[in-house]
Each structure stands twice: as structure tokens, then as C-alpha cells.
Short mmCIF file of C-alpha atoms in Angstrom, two decimals:
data_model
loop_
_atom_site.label_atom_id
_atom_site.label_comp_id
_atom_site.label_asym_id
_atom_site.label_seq_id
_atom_site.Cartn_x
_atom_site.Cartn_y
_atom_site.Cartn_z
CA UNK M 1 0.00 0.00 0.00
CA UNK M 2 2.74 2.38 0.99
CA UNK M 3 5.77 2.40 -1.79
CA UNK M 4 7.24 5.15 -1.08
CA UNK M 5 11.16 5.77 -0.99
CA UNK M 6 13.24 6.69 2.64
CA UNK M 7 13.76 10.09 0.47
CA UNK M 8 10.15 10.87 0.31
CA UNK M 9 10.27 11.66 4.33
CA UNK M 10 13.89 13.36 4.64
CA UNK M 11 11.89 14.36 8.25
CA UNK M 12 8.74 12.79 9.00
CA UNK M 13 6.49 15.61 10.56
CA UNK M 14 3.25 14.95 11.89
CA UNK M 15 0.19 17.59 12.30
CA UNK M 16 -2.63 16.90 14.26
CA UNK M 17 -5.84 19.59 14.19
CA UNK M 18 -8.91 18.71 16.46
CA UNK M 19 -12.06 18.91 13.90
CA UNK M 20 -14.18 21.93 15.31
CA UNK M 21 -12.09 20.91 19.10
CA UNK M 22 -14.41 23.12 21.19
CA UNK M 23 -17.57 21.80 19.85
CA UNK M 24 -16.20 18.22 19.53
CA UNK M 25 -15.38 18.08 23.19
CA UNK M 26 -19.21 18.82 24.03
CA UNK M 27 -20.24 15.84 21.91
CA UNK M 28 -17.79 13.43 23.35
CA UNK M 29 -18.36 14.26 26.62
CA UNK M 30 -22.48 13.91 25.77
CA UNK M 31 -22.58 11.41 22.93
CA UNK M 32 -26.46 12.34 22.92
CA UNK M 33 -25.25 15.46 21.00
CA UNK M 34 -23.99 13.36 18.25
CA UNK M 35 -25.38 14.54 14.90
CA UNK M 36 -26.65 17.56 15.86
CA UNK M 37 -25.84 21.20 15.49
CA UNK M 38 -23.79 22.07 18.46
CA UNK M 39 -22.53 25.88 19.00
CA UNK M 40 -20.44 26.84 21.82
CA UNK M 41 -20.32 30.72 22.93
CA UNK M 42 -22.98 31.27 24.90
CA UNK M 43 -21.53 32.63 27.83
CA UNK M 44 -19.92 35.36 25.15
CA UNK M 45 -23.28 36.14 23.15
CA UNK M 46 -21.78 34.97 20.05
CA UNK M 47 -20.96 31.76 18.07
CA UNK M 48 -17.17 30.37 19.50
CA UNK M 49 -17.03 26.99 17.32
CA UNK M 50 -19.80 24.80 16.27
CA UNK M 51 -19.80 20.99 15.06
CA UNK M 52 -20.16 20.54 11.17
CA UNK M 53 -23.95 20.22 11.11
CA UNK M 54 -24.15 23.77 12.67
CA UNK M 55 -21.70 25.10 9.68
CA UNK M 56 -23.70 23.32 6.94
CA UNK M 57 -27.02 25.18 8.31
CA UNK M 58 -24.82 28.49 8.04
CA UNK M 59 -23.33 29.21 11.82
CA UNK M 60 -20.30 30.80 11.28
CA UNK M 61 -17.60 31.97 13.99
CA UNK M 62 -18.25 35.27 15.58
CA UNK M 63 -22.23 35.21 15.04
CA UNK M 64 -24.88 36.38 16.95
CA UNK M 65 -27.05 34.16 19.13
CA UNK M 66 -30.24 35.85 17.59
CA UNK M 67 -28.53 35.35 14.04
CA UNK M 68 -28.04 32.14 14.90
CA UNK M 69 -31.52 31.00 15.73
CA UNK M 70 -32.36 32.50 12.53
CA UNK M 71 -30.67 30.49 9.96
CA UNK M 72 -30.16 27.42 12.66
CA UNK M 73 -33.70 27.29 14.90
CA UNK M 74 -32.62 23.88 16.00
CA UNK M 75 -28.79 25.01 16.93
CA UNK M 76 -28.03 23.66 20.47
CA UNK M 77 -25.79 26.49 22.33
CA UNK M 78 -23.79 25.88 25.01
CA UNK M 79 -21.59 27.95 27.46
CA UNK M 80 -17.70 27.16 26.59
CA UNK M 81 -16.19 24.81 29.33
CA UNK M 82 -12.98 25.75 28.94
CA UNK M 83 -11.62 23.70 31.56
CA UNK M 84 -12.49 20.37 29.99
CA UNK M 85 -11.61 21.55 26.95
CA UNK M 86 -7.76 22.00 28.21
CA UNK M 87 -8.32 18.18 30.08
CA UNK M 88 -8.74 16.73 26.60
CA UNK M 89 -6.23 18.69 24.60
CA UNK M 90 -3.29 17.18 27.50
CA UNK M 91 -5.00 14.02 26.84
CA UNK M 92 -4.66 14.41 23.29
CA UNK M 93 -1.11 15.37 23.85
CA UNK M 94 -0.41 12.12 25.49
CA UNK M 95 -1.64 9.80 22.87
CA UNK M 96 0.50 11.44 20.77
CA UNK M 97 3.76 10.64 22.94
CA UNK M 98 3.15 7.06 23.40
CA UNK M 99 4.63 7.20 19.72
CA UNK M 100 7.58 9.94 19.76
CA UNK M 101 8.65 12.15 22.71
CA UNK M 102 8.96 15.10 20.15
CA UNK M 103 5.67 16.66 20.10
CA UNK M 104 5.40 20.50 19.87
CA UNK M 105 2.21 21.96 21.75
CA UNK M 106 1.41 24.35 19.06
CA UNK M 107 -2.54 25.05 20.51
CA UNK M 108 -5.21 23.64 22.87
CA UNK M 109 -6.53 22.08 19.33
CA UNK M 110 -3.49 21.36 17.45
CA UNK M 111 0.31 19.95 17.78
CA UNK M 112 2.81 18.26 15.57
CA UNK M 113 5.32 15.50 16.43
CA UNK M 114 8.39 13.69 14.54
CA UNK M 115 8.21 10.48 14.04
CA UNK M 116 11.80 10.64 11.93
CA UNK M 117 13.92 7.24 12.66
CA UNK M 118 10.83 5.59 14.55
CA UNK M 119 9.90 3.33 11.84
CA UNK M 120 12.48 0.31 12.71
CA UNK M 121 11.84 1.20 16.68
CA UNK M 122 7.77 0.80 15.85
CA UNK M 123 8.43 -1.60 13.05
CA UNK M 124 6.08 -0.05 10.86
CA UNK M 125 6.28 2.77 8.38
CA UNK M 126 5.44 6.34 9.17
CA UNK M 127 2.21 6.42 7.56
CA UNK M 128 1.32 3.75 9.38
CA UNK M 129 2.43 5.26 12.95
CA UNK M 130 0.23 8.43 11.48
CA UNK M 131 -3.27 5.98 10.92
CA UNK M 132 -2.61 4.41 14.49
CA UNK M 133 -2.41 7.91 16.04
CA UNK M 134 -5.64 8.97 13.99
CA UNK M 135 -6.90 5.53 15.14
CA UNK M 136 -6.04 6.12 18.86
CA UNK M 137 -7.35 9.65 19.04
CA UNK M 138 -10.70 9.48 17.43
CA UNK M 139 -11.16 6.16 19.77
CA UNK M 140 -10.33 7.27 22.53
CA UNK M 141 -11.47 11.07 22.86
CA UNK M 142 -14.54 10.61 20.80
CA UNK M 143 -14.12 12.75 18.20
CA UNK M 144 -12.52 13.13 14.63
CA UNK M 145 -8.87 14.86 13.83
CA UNK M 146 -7.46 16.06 10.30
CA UNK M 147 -4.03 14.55 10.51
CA UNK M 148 -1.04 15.21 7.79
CA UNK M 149 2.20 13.95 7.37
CA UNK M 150 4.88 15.35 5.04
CA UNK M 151 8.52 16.00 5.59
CA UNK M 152 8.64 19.69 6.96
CA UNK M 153 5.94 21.77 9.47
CA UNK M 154 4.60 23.83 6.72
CA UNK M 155 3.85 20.89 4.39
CA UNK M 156 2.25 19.08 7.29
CA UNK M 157 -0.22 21.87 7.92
CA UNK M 158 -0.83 21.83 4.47
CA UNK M 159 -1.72 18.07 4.68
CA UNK M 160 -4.06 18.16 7.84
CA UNK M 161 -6.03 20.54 5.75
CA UNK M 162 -6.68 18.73 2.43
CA UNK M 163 -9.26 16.38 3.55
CA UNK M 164 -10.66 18.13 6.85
CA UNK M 165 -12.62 16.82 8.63
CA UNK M 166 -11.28 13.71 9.24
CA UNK M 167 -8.55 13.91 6.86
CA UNK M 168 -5.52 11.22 6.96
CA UNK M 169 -3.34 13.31 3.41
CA UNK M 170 0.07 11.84 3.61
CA UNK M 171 2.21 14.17 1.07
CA UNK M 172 5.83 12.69 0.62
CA UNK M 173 8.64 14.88 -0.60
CA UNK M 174 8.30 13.44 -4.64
CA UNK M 175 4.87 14.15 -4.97
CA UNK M 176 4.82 17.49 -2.75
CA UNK M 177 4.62 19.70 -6.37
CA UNK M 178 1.64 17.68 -7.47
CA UNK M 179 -0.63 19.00 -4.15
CA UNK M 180 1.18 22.75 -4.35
CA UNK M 181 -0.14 23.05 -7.47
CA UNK M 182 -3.56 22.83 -6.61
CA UNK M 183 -3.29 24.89 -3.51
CA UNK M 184 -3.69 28.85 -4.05
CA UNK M 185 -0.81 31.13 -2.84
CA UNK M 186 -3.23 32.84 0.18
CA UNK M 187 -4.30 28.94 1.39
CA UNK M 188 -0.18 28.51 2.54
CA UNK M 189 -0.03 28.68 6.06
CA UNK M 190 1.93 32.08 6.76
CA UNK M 191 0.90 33.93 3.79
CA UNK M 192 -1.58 36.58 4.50
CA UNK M 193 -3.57 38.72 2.27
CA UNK M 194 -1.32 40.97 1.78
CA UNK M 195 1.32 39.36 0.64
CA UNK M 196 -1.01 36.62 -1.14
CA UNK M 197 -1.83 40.16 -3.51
CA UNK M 198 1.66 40.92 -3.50
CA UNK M 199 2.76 37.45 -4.80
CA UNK M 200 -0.30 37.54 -7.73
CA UNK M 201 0.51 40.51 -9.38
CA UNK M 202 4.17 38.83 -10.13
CA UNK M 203 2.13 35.88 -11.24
CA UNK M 204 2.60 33.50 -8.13
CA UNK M 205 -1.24 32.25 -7.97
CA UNK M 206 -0.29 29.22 -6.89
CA UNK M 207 1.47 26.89 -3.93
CA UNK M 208 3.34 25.97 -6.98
CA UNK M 209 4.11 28.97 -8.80
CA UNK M 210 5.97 30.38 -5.51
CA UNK M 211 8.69 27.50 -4.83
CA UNK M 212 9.55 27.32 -8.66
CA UNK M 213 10.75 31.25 -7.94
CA UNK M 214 14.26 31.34 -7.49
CA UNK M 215 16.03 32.42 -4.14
CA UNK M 216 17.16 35.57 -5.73
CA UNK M 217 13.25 36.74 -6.55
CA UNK M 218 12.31 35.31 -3.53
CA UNK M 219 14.69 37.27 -1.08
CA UNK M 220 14.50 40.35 -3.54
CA UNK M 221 10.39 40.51 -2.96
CA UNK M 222 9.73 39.17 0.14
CA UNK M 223 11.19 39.46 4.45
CA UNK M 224 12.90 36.86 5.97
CA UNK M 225 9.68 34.48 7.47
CA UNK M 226 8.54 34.50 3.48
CA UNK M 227 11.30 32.99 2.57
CA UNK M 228 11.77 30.62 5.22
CA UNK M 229 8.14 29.46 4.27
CA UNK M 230 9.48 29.24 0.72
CA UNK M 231 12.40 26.52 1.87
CA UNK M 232 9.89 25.05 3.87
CA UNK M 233 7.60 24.11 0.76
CA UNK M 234 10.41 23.01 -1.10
CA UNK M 235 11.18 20.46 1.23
CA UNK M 236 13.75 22.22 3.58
CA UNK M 237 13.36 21.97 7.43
CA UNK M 238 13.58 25.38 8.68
CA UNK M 239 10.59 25.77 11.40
CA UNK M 240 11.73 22.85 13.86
CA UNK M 241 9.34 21.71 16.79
CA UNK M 242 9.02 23.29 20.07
CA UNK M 243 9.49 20.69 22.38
CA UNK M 244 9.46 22.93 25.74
CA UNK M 245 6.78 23.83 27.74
CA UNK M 246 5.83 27.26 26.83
CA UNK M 247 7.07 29.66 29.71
CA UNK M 248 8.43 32.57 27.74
CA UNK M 249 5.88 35.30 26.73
CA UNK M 250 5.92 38.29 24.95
CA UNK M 251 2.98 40.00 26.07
CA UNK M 252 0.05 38.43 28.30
CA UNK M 253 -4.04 39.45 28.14
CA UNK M 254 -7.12 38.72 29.86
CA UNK M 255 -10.27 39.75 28.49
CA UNK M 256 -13.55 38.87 29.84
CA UNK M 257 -17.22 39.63 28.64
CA UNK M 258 -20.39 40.10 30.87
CA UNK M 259 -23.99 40.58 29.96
CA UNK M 260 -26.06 41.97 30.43
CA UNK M 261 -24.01 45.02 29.09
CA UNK M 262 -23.59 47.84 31.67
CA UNK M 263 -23.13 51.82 31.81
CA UNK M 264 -22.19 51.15 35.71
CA UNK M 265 -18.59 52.73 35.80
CA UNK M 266 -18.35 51.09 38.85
CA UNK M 267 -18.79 47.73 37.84
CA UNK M 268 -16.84 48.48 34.52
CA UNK M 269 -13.93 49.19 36.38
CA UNK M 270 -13.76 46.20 38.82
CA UNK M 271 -14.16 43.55 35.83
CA UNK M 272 -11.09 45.39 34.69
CA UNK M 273 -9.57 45.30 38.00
CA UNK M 274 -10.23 41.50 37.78
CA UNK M 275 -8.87 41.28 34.52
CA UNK M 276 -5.80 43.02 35.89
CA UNK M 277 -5.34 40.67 38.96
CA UNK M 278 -5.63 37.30 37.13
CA UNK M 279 -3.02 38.61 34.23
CA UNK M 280 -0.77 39.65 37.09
CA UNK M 281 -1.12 36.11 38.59
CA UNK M 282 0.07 34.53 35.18
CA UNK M 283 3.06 37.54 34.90
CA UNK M 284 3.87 36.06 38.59
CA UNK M 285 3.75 32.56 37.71
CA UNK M 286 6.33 32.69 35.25
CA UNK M 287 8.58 35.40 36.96
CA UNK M 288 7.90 38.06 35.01
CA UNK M 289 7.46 41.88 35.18
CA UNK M 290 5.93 44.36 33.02
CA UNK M 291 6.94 47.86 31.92
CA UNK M 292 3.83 49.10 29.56
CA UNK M 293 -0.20 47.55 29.48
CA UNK M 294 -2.69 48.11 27.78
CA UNK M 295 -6.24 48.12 28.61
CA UNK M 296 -9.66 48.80 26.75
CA UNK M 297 -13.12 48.88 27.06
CA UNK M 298 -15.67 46.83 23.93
CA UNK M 299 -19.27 48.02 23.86
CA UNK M 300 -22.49 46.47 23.24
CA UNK M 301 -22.17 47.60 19.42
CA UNK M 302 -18.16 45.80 19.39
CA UNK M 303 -16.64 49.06 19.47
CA UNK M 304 -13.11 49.35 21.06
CA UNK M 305 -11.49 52.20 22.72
CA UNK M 306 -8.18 52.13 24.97
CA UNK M 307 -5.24 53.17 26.38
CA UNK M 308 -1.34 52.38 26.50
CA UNK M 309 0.50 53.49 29.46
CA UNK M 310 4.03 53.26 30.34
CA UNK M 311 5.26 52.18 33.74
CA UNK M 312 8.13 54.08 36.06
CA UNK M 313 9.67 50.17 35.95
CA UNK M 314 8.49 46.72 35.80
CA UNK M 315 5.47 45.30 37.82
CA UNK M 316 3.65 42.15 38.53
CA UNK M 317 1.52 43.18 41.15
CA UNK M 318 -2.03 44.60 40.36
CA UNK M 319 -2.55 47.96 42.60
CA UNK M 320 -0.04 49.07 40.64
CA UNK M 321 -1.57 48.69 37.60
CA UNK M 322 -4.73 49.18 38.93
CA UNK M 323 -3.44 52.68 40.69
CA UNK M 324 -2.22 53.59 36.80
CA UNK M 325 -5.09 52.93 35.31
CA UNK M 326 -7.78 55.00 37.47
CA UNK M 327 -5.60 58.30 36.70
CA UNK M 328 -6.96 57.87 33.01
CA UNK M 329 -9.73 55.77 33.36
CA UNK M 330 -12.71 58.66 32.12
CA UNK M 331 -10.41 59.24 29.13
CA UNK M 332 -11.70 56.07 27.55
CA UNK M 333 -14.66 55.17 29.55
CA UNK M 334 -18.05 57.49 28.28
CA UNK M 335 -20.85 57.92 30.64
CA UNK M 336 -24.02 56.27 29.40
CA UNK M 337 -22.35 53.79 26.75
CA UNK M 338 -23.68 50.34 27.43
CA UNK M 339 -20.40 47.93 27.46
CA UNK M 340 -19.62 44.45 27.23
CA UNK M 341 -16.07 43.38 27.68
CA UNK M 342 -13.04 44.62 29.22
CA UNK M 343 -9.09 43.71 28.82
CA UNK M 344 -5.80 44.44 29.84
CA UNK M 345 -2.23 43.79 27.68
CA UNK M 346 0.84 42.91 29.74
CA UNK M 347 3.50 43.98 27.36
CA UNK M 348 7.20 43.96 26.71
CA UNK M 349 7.68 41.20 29.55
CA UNK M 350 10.58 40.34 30.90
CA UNK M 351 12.04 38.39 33.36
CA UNK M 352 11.85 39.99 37.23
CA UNK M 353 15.40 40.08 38.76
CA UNK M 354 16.19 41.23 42.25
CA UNK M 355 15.83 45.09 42.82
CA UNK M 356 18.84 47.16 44.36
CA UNK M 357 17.72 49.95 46.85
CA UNK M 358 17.39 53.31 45.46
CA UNK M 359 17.56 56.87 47.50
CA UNK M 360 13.90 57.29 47.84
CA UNK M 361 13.36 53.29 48.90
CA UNK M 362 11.07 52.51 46.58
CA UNK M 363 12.48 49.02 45.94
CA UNK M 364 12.31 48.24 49.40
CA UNK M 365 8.70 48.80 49.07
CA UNK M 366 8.40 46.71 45.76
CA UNK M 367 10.37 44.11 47.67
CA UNK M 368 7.77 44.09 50.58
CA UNK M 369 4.51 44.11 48.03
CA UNK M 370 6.57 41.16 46.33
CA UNK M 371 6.75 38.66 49.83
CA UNK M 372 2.99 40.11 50.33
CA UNK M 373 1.87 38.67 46.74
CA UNK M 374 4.27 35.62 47.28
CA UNK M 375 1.24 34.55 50.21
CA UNK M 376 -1.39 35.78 48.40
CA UNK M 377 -0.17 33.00 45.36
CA UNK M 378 0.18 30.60 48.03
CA UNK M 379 -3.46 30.85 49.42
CA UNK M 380 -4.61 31.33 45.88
CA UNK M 381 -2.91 27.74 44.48
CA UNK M 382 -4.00 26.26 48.04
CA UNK M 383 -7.75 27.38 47.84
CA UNK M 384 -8.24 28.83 44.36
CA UNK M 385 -7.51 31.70 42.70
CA UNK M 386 -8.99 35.40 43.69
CA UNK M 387 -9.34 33.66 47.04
CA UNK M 388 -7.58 37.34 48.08
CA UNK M 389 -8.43 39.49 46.23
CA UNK M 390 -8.12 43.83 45.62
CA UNK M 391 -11.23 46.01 46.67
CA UNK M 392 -11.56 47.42 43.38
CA UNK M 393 -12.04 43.60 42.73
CA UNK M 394 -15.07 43.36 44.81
CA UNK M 395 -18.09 44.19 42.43
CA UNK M 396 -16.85 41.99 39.65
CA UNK M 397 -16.12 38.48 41.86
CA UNK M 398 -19.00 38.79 43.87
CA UNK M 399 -21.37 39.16 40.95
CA UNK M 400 -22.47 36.79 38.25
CA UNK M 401 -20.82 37.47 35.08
CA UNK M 402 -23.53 36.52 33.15
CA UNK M 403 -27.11 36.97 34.18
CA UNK M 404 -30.53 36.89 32.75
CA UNK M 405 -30.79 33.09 31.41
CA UNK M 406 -27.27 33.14 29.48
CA UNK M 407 -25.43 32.51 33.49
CA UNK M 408 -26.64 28.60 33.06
CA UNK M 409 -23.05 26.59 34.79
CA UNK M 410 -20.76 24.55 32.44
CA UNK M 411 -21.14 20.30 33.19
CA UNK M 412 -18.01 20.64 35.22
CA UNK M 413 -19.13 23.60 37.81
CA UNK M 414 -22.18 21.95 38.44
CA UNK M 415 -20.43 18.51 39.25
CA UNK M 416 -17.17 18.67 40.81
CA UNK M 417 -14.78 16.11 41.89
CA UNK M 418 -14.23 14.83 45.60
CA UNK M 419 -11.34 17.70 46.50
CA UNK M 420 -12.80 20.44 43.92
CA UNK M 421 -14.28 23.11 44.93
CA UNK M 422 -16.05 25.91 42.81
CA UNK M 423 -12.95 28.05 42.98
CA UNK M 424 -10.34 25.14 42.16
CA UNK M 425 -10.73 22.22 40.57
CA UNK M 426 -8.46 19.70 39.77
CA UNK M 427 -6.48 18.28 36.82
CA UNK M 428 -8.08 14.82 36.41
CA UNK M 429 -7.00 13.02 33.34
CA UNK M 430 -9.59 12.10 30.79
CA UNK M 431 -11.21 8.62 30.05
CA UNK M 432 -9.03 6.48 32.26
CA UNK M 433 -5.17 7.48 31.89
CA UNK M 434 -2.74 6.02 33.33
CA UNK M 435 -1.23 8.08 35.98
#
């Protein structure tokens, strides 16, 4: 069945993409839901994912729950359960390493792996190791993946997308110009609009037209990640996996959406000042300190306004923030505007390194807020987090996010564990893995 030569898999790189993942996970955790048009979002107001059935009837991402009901009357929307959502993407991360150790966590719905050399260790040939894994995961999570292999990342993206759902597209290095030619230049993971136009008006309409260019064009046109996407498609490992746990970040944000929407400045303000605490408790986690944020305000009609502010030095402890952020709070908040969401943007992070004392003391200061915050994780990790939490906090934890029939609890609020509580539950491994 499988001919193909050792030099049509140079590298043998695996991608795996959970079929509608969100959605997916509500039907295998309530098979009942099988077949039927499934929309997650609700707790949001608008269409998150759906299953296939709700796409066919016209739900698309970002709709409306009264648009919905329109062209869907029979849709079935659910509140996202995030939560279980993460509990099957680790389990879906561990059926992939019973095969190969090198698996990159690219997204809660998505990861590749190489399975280069593993074929005499598994004594069997790496498109077979690619149907087991497609075997093991839809069998054992309960719903369908779109799984490619082909020797380089970009390929194998390619190939997870050419029969979703439930693709198995195995694209070896010698026939890799046969698929690129029927793939158009803007369908290449990478390649944005932009320069998809860009590329077309030099001719390059297709997957194919692009790696027949030669280096000189390609360097002469196009910025360094264009061109390593260009090697890439010609066969040329360039993007290798990630294979650590992801603790470095650029920038962090929480964003959070309530309804109804509110003109309460009051309450506006403390879902920000939640917002603010819970990124802070992520910048913490990881040791790390910010020197500018971010924050903004999204009204009923999915308007955005905001503000960028620059710290005196870096911070990972909210009153700071929070402190920064009333100064110029009525420069983006307007009195009588119904709104719906708020955010904060940790940016420019780095790491936090030990303060020296200045003239004024300051740092010693910092350094006290920091053993302060140190308990504060400690109670939150013990008991949950915002178990402590800042006044400005108050309004926002103590009241329902969402009310008025849309506050309905997620499956896994509703039932805990023995040792959960509402606040903290715990990481229990899905459908009987081993521990």
C-alpha cells in the first residue's frame, strides 16, 4: 500500500488539528449530541465553534445568538467549558507521545510530532504510525482529527487541511509539487492577504508557482519568514518543533465579557480590576514583570477604545496597575455607553530580577509588596484563585458574570470532583489514563 522511498520523508512531521475541538469536546463528553448542530459561545453572546452540522445550516464563527436562531432554529448552544476543553487537549497530547517524545504543543486544538527514525523502533512505516495515532485519538477522545504527514511543518499543515474533517493526506517529498499546485498562494499557512496580492501581481497564484521562484526573486520581494516558508515548501526543514513547555511570553491578556451590558462605571472598572489581577497572577507565575499595558473597554455595538500606558519600571503586582489605570480611566470610559467586555495587555515582559535599593526606597517597598503577593499566590494555588483578592475587585467576583438566562453553569461547575471546589478544581486526566 505504501511504496514510497526513505527520500520521500527526509523528516517525518506529523500535524494533528482537532475537527471543530471546542464543539467536539461537548459531543464526546455527551454522545447524545452526536449529529446535531452544536454551537459553543454562549456565555460570550456569540458563536465560538460549532460541530459541522451547525456550519452546513450556516453558523459561522463570531455570530450572533439571535442570528443564529435564525438560519439554525434547532442550533443547540452551550456555554464554553474551557476547563475540559484543556483536560482533553493534555490528553490528546499524550496519545501522541506514546509514539515519539517530540511533540510540539502548538494550541489547545493542534500539535505536531516527529516520528523521523521511529519506523524500525515501531516496526512499521510512518504512515502507518500516522493511521494508528488517527486511530487512537478518534477512539479514545470521541471525536474526529485532520491529521497530515509530510517531511517539513509547513507541508504538514498543508496536509491536515486537504481532507478536513477527518482527513488522513500523507504528502511525501516526490509528490509534494503535485498537491502545491492545486493549492492557491493565500491557502499557505503564513501567507496573509497581503502578501497573497503581492505574490499575484508577479504571477505566483499558486502553492506551486511560488517554490519554482528562485532564491534571488524570492529574497528580492519578500522578508525573511517568506522565505523561510518558501524553503519550507520546497522540502527544507527550517521551522523545527518546540518541544518545551511554553514559559516565555511576549505579552500576556485577559479579556472577559459580561452581559447583560452595563453603563455602571463602577462595575466596569472592577471587571477590569479583575482582569488586571488574574493577568498579574500569570506575569507572577512565570517570573515576570511588566513595563507598559494596555487596557480597553468593547461596547455592546463591538466598538473598542483604549489606552497604553508606560510604567516608572516593571510590575507584577495589580494595585499598581490598577493605581495607573484610574488616573486615566474617564479618558476612555463614556458615561451612558452600554459595554460588554473589558481587557488588559501585559507587554514587553521580561524576566523579574532582584531590585537594588534606590535613595527614595522605593524598591524596598516593591520588595515588601513582592513577599505580600508571594502569600497571596500561596493561598490562591491552596484554595483557588482570587481567594484574596483587591477592593476594586469586589463588584466583579461577587457578581455573576452573566445573568438573565445566558449565566446557566458549564457540566463541570455543576459537578465537581471529591477535593474540587467551585474556585479550584483539579487536573483529572480524561477517560481512564494512566497516571
Amino acid at each position: 500500500m505504501h511504496s514510497f522511498s526513505l527520500r520521500s520523508y527526509p523528516r517525518a512531521i506529523l500535524h494533528i488539528d482537532g475537527d471543530s475541538f471546542f464543539a467536539s469536546c461537548e459531543v464526546a463528553k455527551n454522545p447524545a449530541l452526536r449529529g446535531k448542530p452544536v454551537v459553543t459561545g454562549k456565555e460570550r453572546g456569540i458563536a465560538s465553534a460549532m460541530t459541522y452540522e451547525a456550519k452546513a445550516q450556516g453558523v459561522t464563527r463570531g455570530m450572533r445568538l439571535s442570528e443564529i436562531k435564525k438560519v439554525c432554529p434547532d442550533a443547540i448552544i452551550l456555554s464554553s467549558d474551557y476547563e475540559t476543553y484543556s483536560l482533553y487537549s493534555q490528553r490528546m497530547y499524550a496519545i501522541v507521545r506514546r509514539y515519539t517524545p517530540d511533540v510540539d504543543e502548538y494550541s489547545i486544538d493542534e500539535c505536531f510530532a516527529d516520528l523521523t527514525g521511529l519506523r524500525r523502533t515501531l516496526r512499521m512505516s510512518y504512515e502507518k504510525i500516522a493511521e494508528k495515532i488517527k486511530h487512537d485519538l478518534d477512539t479514545e477522545l470521541g471525536m474526529t482529527f485532520s491529521i497530515g504527514l509530510a517531511p517539513t511543518k509547513v507541508l504538514a499543515k498543508l496536509a491536515s487541511k486537504w481532507k478536513k474533517p477527518n482527513g488522513l493526506t500523507f504528502i511525501p517529498l516526490k509528490l509534494a509539487n503535485q498537491y502545491l499546485a492545486e493549492v492557491s498562494i493565500g491557502k499557505i499557512w503564513g501567507i496573509g492577504p497581503q502578501t497573497s496580492a503581492l505574490l499575484q501581481k508577479y504571477g505566483v497564484k499558486t502553492a506551486h508557482d511560488f517554490v519554482c521562484k528562485e532564491q534571488v526573486w524570492v529574497t528580492k520581494y519578500l522578508s525573511k519568514p517568506y522565505v523561510e516558508t518558501w524553503k519550507e515548501l520546497r522540502g527544507q526543514v527550517v521551522f523545527e518543533l518546540n518541544l518545551e513547555i511554553k514559559h516565555d511570553y511576549q505579552s500576556i491578556s485577559k479579556t472577559k465579557t459580561f452581559t447583560p451590558p452595563s453603563t455602571d462605571r463602577a462595575f466596569i472598572f472592577s471587571q477590569l480590576s479583575k482582569n488586571i489581577e488574574s493577568a498579574c497572577i500569570k506575569a507572577r507565575r512565570h517570573n515576570l514583570v511588566t513595563p507598559e499595558i494596555y487596557f480597553f473597554l468593547k461596547t455592546q455595538g463591538f466598538n473598542y477604545s483604549g489606552l497604553e500606558i508606560k510604567l516608572s519600571q516593571g510590575v507584577s503586582v495589580p494595585g499598581e496597575i490598577v493605581r495607573a489605570i484610574a488616573d486615566v480611566f474617564d479618558v476612555v470610559y463614556k458615561t451612558n455607553t452600554l459595554y460588554r467586555a473589558t481587557g488588559i495587555v501585559l507587554g514587553k515582559l521580561r524576566e523579574n530580577t532582584v531590585v537594588q535599593q534606590d535613595l527614595f526606597e522605593e524598591s524596598v517597598s516593591i520588595e515588601n509588596t513582592r513577599v505580600i503577593y508571594d502569600f497571596v499566590d500561596k493561598l490562591s494555588k491552596k484554595f483557588g484563585k482570587h481567594t484574596v483578592f483587591l477592593g476594586s475587585s469586589f463588584m466583579a467576583i461577587t457578581t455573576k458574570t452573566h445573568a438573565g438566562g445566558r449565566s446557566d453553569n458549564i457540566e463541570r461547575v455543576q459537578n465537581l470532583f471529591k477535593g474540587e471546589t467551585k474556585r479550584k478544581h483539579l487536573g483529572i486526566p480524561m477517560l481512564g489514563e494512566a497516571l
